C-alpha cells in the first residue's frame, strides 16, 4: 500500500512518519535508498565514516511530506499498530516503467551521486537514468538551508521536465514554483498500477455521504474523501458534480481503493501541513465544543483556539463505562487533553479519559531529571529492568541500579508487573531514552540534584554513585551523565591504599564539590565532608570513622575470636590492616537459640568463624551476626533499608529484640523495628509472651500496617500468616541448617575432654544403649550410668520407664531421645514399643542427608 506521509521525528536510526487518520509508522535507516544503504554497508565493513554519508538529521526535518510504501504492519497485544515503511524510490515507484514516463509527471527520487553539473537521481525505474541540473535545484537548496549541495540519500519530490530515448533518459526539476504548479492529468496516462500518493488532481464530486464523499478524477478513477480530510471551511457546502482540487493520500493496488484529501495544505505539491506549537501539547482544554459525532469512529471537536481535534471512541469514555451518544450532540462542551497531533490530518488528538487528563506524564518532554516516578516492571534483562512509566513512555534501570547493593539474582526480588518507584537519572526526549534508578538512597535523598556542571559550585554536598574505583581514586557519576573525580587523598581522612577494595561500582556516596570547570566538564570532589572545617577535626577522626568507610551493613567478613564474654564474643576482623575489633552477641551465633549457647560454650579464643555479616555500625563497636537467615535475606535484597520502604504484606526476616507482656519487638537488618501484638504472636492462644519467644530468636514477620505519623510498624508472627507458600521446603531448609550446625558443634566438642566429648558425639537420638540403673528421684524419674555415657547425666522421666521396676545395679536397654550437650544431659526411654521400632537407622540417614 502506498501512502503520503509527513515526517514527525528524526532520530539516529529512523524516521517517524505521521500517516492519515491518526496513524504513524517508521522508516528504518536501511529503507532510505539503495545508494544510502551502500554507504552504510561501507561504514560497517571499513569501521569508519565513508565520504558522502550524512546522518538522517542532516537530510530530513519534521514537516516534510514523503511518499511511503508499507513493508509490514503488526498489531501488539495492547492494540497498538506498528507500521514499517520505506521511502526507497525503487519500492515506491515500482509500478512505473520507462515507457510510462512523461513530461509533467511528479514522482519521488533520491540523490544517488553528486556530479559536476548536477545530481544523478534514483527514481526507481529500471533502465532509466535521471539527471537533476544545478539550476533546477538552486531554489530548493536555498529554502532548505541545509548546505550548498544535496546529499546522497536525500528524498526529493521530482518533476519530469524532459524525456529522451523512450524514457531511458529523463531530466528533472525540484524548483519549488514548478513543483507547486504541477497537476496530474489524463495525458500522463496514470493507472492504478502506478498511481502515486501526493499527486494533485482535478476531481468531480460524485456523491456526498454523512462521513465524507466519493470523487471521480483522471476520467475513470474513483476515490473517497473521509470527514477528516474535507476542507474545514467548506465541509457543509459540497454538492454532486462540483469540481474540486484534491490530493491523492493513499493507493491500495489490490483493493483498488484510493483515498484523497481536500485540505488546502496538500493541494500545492512541496508544501507542508500545519504544525502544533509545542506549548499546546499536553494542554488541558476546559471547554471543547462538539462539531460532529461518528458512532463508528469518534467525535470531532473545536478547541478554545479554533483548532480542530479528534477523539477516538476509546478516548470518549471518561471512565470505564460505555459512552452515551446523546452526550456528544453538536454544540455540547467537554473537558479534554491534547495527547498528540496528527500532521497528516492537521488535527489535535484528544482524550476525555480522567486518567489521561490527570496523568503526570504524556511524553518524554514532560519528564525531568531528578523526578521521582512510579512505573511498572515490563521485563528483566541482563542489561537491567525495563519499566513502563506511562503509555508510550518506557525507561531502563541499569543492572547496577536495581538496588543499593549489586543483586546477583534480581529475579528473586522483582516480578513482571511489579509497581516500582524510580528516580530519573537521564532523559533524552529526542532519542526517547530514559534512564532510571531503583537505589533507595538516591530516591529518598533530600540533597540537591546535580544535573549540569554549571550548578557544581564549590562546597555543594550531594549524592552520587561510584562508577569506577581504581588506584588513583573514584569516579562518581550524578544525573545527566555529569561525572567527577575523587582523588585518592580525598577518599577518607585516613589513608586508603586500595580504593577498589573499599568502594564498588554502583555504591551510593555523599560527596562535596571542591572545584569545577564547566567548559572543560571537569569536576573535583571529596568524600571528606567533615574534615574541611579545620585541622582539629582531622585529629578527632577515630578508628570508628575508618571502620564505617570500610564495613557496611550486609558486608561479609571472616573473624577470629579474641575473647569470650558472658553475653558474646569479641572478635577481630581478618585481613584488616587496622585490626578492627567487632562484637558478636551470643544470640547472633545461630538462628537457633539452643545452638547459639552451644556454639558460645564450644568456641575458644583463636577460633576462626567464616562468613559473618556486619549487622550494625552504630555505637562503639561493629555488631556482627552469624544468623544464616539474616545473611540470606540481605544478600537476596529481601530487606528494607528504611521505614519508608516498608509496605503492608511484606514478609521480612528479623530477630526478637525484646519480649514484653503486650507483645514482641522485632528488629530487622538496617535497624527498622516493629511490634507484634500479643494477639498476632501465635496461632495458639497466648497467655504469657515469654512462653513463645525469647530475645535473639530468628523470626519471619509479616507487615500488617504502618503508621507513618508515629513511625510505627505492626507485625504478625503467626506461622499460618508468615509462610511464603512452600512451607515444606522452608521447614526442610531450617532442619538442614540445624543439623549442619550440630555437626559443627560436634567437631568443636571433640577438642574437649576426650571421654565425655566422645560420648556426646556418638550419642544421637534413636540410638540403643546399654545402661545400669542407679537411683529413682522424688519426681519419679530414674538415673542411669554406663560405659558409653561416662561423665554424662542420663535420665528417664517416669513416663518413659515403661513397665520396668527400677533396681539399682540392674542392666537394661534404653533408647536415646535427646542429647543436651550444653548441660551434658541425656534423656532416654525404656518403653518396649519404642525399642522395638528401632528408629536409629532412619534418624542417622536423615542426619547424614541434612549435613551432606
Short mmCIF file of C-alpha atoms in Angstrom, two decimals, residues 4 65 180 198 200 225 228-235 238 244-247 249 260-274 308 343-346:
data_model
loop_
_atom_site.label_atom_id
_atom_site.label_comp_id
_atom_site.label_asym_id
_atom_site.label_seq_id
_atom_site.Cartn_x
_atom_site.Cartn_y
_atom_site.Cartn_z
CA UNK A 4 1.54 10.07 1.64
CA UNK A 65 5.96 15.28 3.03
CA UNK A 180 3.92 23.60 -6.72
CA UNK A 198 0.92 13.20 -3.41
CA UNK A 200 -2.76 16.83 -7.15
CA UNK A 225 -12.59 11.63 0.95
CA UNK A 228 -11.27 14.26 8.45
CA UNK A 229 -9.98 15.40 5.05
CA UNK A 230 -12.66 17.70 3.78
CA UNK A 231 -11.81 21.41 3.68
CA UNK A 232 -12.96 22.68 7.13
CA UNK A 233 -14.12 25.96 5.55
CA UNK A 234 -16.36 24.20 3.02
CA UNK A 235 -17.27 20.91 4.74
CA UNK A 238 -20.16 20.24 -1.14
CA UNK A 244 -12.72 20.40 -6.68
CA UNK A 245 -8.96 20.17 -6.40
CA UNK A 246 -7.80 17.08 -4.47
CA UNK A 247 -4.57 15.34 -3.45
CA UNK A 249 -3.46 10.33 0.04
CA UNK A 260 -7.89 11.73 -1.23
CA UNK A 261 -7.76 14.94 0.79
CA UNK A 262 -9.27 18.35 0.10
CA UNK A 263 -7.27 20.14 2.79
CA UNK A 264 -5.55 23.23 1.31
CA UNK A 265 -2.09 22.43 2.71
CA UNK A 266 -1.83 19.35 0.46
CA UNK A 267 -3.10 20.99 -2.74
CA UNK A 268 0.27 22.59 -3.55
CA UNK A 269 2.92 19.88 -4.11
CA UNK A 270 6.00 20.54 -2.00
CA UNK A 271 4.02 22.26 0.75
CA UNK A 272 3.85 21.35 4.43
CA UNK A 273 0.89 20.78 6.75
CA UNK A 274 0.26 22.99 9.77
CA UNK A 308 -9.97 21.08 15.17
CA UNK A 343 0.29 16.23 10.88
CA UNK A 344 -1.42 14.39 8.03
CA UNK A 345 -4.89 15.21 9.39
CA UNK A 346 -3.90 18.69 10.66
#
